[in-house]
mmCIF file of C-alpha atoms in Angstrom:
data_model
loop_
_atom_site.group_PDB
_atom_site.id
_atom_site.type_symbol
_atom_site.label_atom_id
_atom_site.label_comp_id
_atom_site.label_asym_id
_atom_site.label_seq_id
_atom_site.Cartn_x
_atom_site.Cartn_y
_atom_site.Cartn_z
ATOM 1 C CA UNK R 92 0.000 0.000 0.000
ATOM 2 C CA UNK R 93 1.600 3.186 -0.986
ATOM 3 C CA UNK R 94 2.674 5.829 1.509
ATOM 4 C CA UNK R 95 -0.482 8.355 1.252
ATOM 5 C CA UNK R 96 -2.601 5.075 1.570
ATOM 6 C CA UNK R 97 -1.235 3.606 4.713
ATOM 7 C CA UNK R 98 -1.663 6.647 6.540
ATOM 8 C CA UNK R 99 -4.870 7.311 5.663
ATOM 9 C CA UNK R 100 -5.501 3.675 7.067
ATOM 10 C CA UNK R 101 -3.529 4.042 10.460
ATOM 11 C CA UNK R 102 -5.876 7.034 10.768
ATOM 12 C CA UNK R 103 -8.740 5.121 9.735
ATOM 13 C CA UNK R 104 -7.591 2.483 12.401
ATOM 14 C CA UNK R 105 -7.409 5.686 14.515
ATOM 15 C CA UNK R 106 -10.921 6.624 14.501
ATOM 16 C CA UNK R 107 -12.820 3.722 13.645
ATOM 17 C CA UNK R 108 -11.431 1.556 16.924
ATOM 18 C CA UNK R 109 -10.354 4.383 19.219
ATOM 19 C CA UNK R 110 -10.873 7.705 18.631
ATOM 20 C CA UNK R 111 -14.217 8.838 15.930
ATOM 21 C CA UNK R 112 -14.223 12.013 17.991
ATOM 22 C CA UNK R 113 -10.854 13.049 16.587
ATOM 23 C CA UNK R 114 -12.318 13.479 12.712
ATOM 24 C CA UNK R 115 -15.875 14.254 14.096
ATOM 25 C CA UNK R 116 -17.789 11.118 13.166
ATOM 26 C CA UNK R 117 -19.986 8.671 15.238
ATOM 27 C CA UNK R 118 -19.659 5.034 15.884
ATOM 28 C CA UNK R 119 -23.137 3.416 16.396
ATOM 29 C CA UNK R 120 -23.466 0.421 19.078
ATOM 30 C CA UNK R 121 -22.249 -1.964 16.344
ATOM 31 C CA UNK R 122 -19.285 0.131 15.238
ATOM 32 C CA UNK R 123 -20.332 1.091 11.886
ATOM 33 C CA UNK R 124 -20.047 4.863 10.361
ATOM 34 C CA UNK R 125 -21.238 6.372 7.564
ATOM 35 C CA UNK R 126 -19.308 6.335 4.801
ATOM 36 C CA UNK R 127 -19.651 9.762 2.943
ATOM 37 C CA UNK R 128 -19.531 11.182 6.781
ATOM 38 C CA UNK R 129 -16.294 10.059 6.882
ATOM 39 C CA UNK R 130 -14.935 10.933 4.035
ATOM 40 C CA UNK R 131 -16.370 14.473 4.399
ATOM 41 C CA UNK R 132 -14.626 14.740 7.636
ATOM 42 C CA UNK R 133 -11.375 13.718 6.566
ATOM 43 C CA UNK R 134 -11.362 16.077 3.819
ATOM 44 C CA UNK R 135 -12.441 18.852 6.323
ATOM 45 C CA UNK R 136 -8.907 18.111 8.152
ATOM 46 C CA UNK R 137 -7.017 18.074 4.935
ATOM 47 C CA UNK R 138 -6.514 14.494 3.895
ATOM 48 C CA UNK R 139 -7.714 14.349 0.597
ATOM 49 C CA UNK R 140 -10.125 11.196 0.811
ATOM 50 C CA UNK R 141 -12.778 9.733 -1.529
ATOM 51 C CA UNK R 142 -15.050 6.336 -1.797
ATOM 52 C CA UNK R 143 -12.397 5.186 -4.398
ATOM 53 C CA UNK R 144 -9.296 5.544 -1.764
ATOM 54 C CA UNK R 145 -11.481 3.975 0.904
ATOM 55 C CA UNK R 146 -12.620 1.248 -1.328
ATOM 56 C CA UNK R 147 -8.507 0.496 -1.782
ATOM 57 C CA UNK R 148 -7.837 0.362 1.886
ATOM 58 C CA UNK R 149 -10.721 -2.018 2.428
ATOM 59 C CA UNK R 150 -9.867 -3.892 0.035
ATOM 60 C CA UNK R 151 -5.819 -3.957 0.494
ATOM 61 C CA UNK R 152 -5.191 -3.554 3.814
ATOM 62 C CA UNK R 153 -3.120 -6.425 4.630
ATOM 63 C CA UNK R 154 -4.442 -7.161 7.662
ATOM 64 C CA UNK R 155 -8.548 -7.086 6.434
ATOM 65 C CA UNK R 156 -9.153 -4.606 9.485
ATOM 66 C CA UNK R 157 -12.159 -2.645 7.681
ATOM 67 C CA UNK R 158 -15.154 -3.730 6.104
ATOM 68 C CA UNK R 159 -18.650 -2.056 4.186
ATOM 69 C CA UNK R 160 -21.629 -3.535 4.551
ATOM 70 C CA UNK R 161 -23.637 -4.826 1.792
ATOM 71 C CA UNK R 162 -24.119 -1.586 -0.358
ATOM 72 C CA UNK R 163 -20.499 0.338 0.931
ATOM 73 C CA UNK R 164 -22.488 2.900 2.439
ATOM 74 C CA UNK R 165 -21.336 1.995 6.260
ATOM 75 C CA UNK R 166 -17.795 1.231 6.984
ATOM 76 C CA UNK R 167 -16.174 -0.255 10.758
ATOM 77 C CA UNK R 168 -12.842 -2.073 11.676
ATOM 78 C CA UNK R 169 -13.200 -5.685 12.329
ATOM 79 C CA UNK R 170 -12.028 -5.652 15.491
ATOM 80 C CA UNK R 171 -9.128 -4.072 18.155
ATOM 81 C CA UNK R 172 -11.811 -1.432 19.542
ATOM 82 C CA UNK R 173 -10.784 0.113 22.591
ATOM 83 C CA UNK R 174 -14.286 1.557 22.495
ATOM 84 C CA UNK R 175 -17.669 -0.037 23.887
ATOM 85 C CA UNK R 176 -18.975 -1.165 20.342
ATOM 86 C CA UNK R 177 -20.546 -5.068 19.623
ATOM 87 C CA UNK R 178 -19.628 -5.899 16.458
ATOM 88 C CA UNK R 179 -21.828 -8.926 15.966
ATOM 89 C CA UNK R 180 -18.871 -11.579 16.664
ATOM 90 C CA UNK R 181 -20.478 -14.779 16.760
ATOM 91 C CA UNK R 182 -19.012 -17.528 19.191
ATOM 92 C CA UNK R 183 -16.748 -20.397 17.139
ATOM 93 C CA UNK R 184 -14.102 -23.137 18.167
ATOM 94 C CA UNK R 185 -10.794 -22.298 17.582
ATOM 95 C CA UNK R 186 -8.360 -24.576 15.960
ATOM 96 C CA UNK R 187 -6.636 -26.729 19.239
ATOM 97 C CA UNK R 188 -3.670 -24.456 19.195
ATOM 98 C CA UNK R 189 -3.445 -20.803 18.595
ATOM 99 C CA UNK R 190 -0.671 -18.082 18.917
ATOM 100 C CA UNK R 191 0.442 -14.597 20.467
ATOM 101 C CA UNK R 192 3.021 -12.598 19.469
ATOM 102 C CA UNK R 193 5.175 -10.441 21.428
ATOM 103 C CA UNK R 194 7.878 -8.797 22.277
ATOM 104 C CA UNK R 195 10.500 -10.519 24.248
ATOM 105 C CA UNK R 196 11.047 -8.333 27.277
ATOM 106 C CA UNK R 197 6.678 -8.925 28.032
ATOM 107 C CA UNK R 198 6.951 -12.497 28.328
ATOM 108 C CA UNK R 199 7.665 -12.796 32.368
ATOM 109 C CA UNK R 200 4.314 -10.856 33.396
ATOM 110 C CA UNK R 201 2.737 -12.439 30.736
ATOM 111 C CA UNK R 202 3.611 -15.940 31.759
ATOM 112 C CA UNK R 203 3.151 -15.133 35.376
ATOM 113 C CA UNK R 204 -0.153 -13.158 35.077
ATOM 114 C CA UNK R 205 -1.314 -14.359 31.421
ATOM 115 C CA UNK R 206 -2.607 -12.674 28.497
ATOM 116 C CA UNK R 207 -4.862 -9.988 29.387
ATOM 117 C CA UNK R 208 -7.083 -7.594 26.924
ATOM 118 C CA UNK R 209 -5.735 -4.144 28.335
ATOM 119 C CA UNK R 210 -7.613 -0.962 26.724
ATOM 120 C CA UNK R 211 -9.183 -3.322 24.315
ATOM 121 C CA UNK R 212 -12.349 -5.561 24.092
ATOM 122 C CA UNK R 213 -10.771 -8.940 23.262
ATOM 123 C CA UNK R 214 -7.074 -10.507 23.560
ATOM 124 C CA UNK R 215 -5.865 -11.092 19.998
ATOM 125 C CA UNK R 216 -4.912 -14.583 18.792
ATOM 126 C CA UNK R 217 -3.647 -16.053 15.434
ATOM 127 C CA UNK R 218 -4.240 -19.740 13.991
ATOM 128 C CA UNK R 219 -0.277 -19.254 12.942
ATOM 129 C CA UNK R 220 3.324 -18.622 13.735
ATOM 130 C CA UNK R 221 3.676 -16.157 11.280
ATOM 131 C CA UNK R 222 1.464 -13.351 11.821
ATOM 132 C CA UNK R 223 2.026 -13.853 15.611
ATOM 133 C CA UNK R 224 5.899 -13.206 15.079
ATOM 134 C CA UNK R 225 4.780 -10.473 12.677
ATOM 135 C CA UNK R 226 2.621 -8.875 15.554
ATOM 136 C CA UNK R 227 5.364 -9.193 17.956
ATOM 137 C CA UNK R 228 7.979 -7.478 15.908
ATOM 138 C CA UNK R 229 6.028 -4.373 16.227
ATOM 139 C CA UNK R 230 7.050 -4.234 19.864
ATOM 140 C CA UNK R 231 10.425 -5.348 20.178
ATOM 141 C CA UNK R 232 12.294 -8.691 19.416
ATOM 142 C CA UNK R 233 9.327 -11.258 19.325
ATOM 143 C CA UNK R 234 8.386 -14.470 20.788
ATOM 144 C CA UNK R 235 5.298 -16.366 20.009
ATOM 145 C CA UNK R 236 3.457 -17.729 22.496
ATOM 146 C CA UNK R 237 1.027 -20.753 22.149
ATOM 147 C CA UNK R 238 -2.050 -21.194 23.562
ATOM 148 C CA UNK R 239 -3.875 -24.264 24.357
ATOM 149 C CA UNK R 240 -7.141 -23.466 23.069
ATOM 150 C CA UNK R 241 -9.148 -27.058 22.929
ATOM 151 C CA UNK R 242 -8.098 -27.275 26.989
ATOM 152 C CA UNK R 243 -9.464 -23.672 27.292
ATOM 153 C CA UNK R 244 -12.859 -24.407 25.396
ATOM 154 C CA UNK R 245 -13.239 -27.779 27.412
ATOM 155 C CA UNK R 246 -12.506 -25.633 30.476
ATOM 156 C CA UNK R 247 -15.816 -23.561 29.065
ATOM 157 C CA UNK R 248 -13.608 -20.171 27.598
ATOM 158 C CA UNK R 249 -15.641 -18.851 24.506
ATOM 159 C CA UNK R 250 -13.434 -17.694 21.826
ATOM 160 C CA UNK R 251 -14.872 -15.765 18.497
ATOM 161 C CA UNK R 252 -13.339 -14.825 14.739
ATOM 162 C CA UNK R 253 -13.601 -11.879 13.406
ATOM 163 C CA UNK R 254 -14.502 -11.083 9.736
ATOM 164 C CA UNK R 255 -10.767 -10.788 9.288
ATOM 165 C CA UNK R 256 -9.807 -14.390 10.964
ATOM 166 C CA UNK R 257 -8.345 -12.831 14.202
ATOM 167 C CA UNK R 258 -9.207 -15.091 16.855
ATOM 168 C CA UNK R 259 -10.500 -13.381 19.799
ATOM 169 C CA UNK R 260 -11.345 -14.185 23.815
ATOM 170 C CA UNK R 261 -11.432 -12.477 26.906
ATOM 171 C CA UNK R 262 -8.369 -13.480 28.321
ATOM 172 C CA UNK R 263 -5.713 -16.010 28.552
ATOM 173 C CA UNK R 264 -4.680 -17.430 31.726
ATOM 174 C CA UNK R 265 -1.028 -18.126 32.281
ATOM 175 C CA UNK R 266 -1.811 -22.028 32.617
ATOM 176 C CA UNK R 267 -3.017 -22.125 28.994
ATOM 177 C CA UNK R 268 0.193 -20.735 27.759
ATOM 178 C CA UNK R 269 4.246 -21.814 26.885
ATOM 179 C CA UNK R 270 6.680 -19.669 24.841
ATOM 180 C CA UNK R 271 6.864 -21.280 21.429
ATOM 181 C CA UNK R 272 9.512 -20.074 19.600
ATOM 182 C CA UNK R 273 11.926 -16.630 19.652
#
């Protein structure tokens, strides 16, 4: 995604999971805004936006974090909200083992006091090494963590997928857990 393009979507990811107030839109109970709102109000602050740039980032972000409904005229992020918002998630069984990525230097309180959602709705999983190690490069030198999701759904933790196949549950405790690879 070119340069213009990826920060139009970090600002997207800005204001559709944390922040609408910052552009002046409004996030209904099942985080969806409207579309030409949103583009209006990002042209009032200067970024030069249109449905055909919004339609890119939907469609290219690598990560699937936005979505339209059925006739594009509503837009929300899939998930990651640090704001009160249901966005539909239906309950599902995970795959047996799922992963967390990291950065190195969390791991101790993490192991000790397990994976825990912080500012946002749901801890983040992955059904693979890769985009775990991916996420935990962000933050430092990764490790991926696995998690022993079939014990945790036998021990009755409900887990969900979002539209974009991020695996998501309340929490993680520590027991469920063991570094998987650095």
């Amino acid at each position: 995604m070119e340069k213009n393009l990826k920060n139009i979507s970090k600002l997207l990811s800005l204001v559709l999971r944390h922040q609408p107030e910052f552009i002046g839109v409004t996030i209904n109970e099942n985080g969806w805004t409207d579309v030409d709102k949103l583009i209006q109000k990002l042209n009032e602050k200067g970024i030069s936006a249109d449905i055909q740039i919004i339609e890119t980032i939907v469609a290219e972000n690598d990560k699937k974090r936005f979505v339209f409904n059925n006739d594009k005229s509503m837009i929300r992020a899939s998930q990651g909200h640090s704001i009160d918002v249901d966005v539909e998630l239906e309950q599902a069984v995970p795959p047996p083992v799922l992963y967390h990525g990291t950065a190195i230097n969390n791991v101790p309180l993490i192991l000790q006091k397990g994976l825990q959602k912080q500012s946002r709705q749901y801890v983040h999983l992955s059904d693979n090494i890769e985009t775990a190690k991916i996420v935990g490069s962000r933050h430092g030198l990764p490790i991926v963590l696995e998690i022993d999701a079939a014990v945790m759904c036998k021990d009755g933790f409900i887990f969900y997928q979002s539209a974009n196949k991020v695996w998501l549950t309340d929490n993680v405790p520590a027991r469920f857990l063991k570094e998987c690879i650095r």
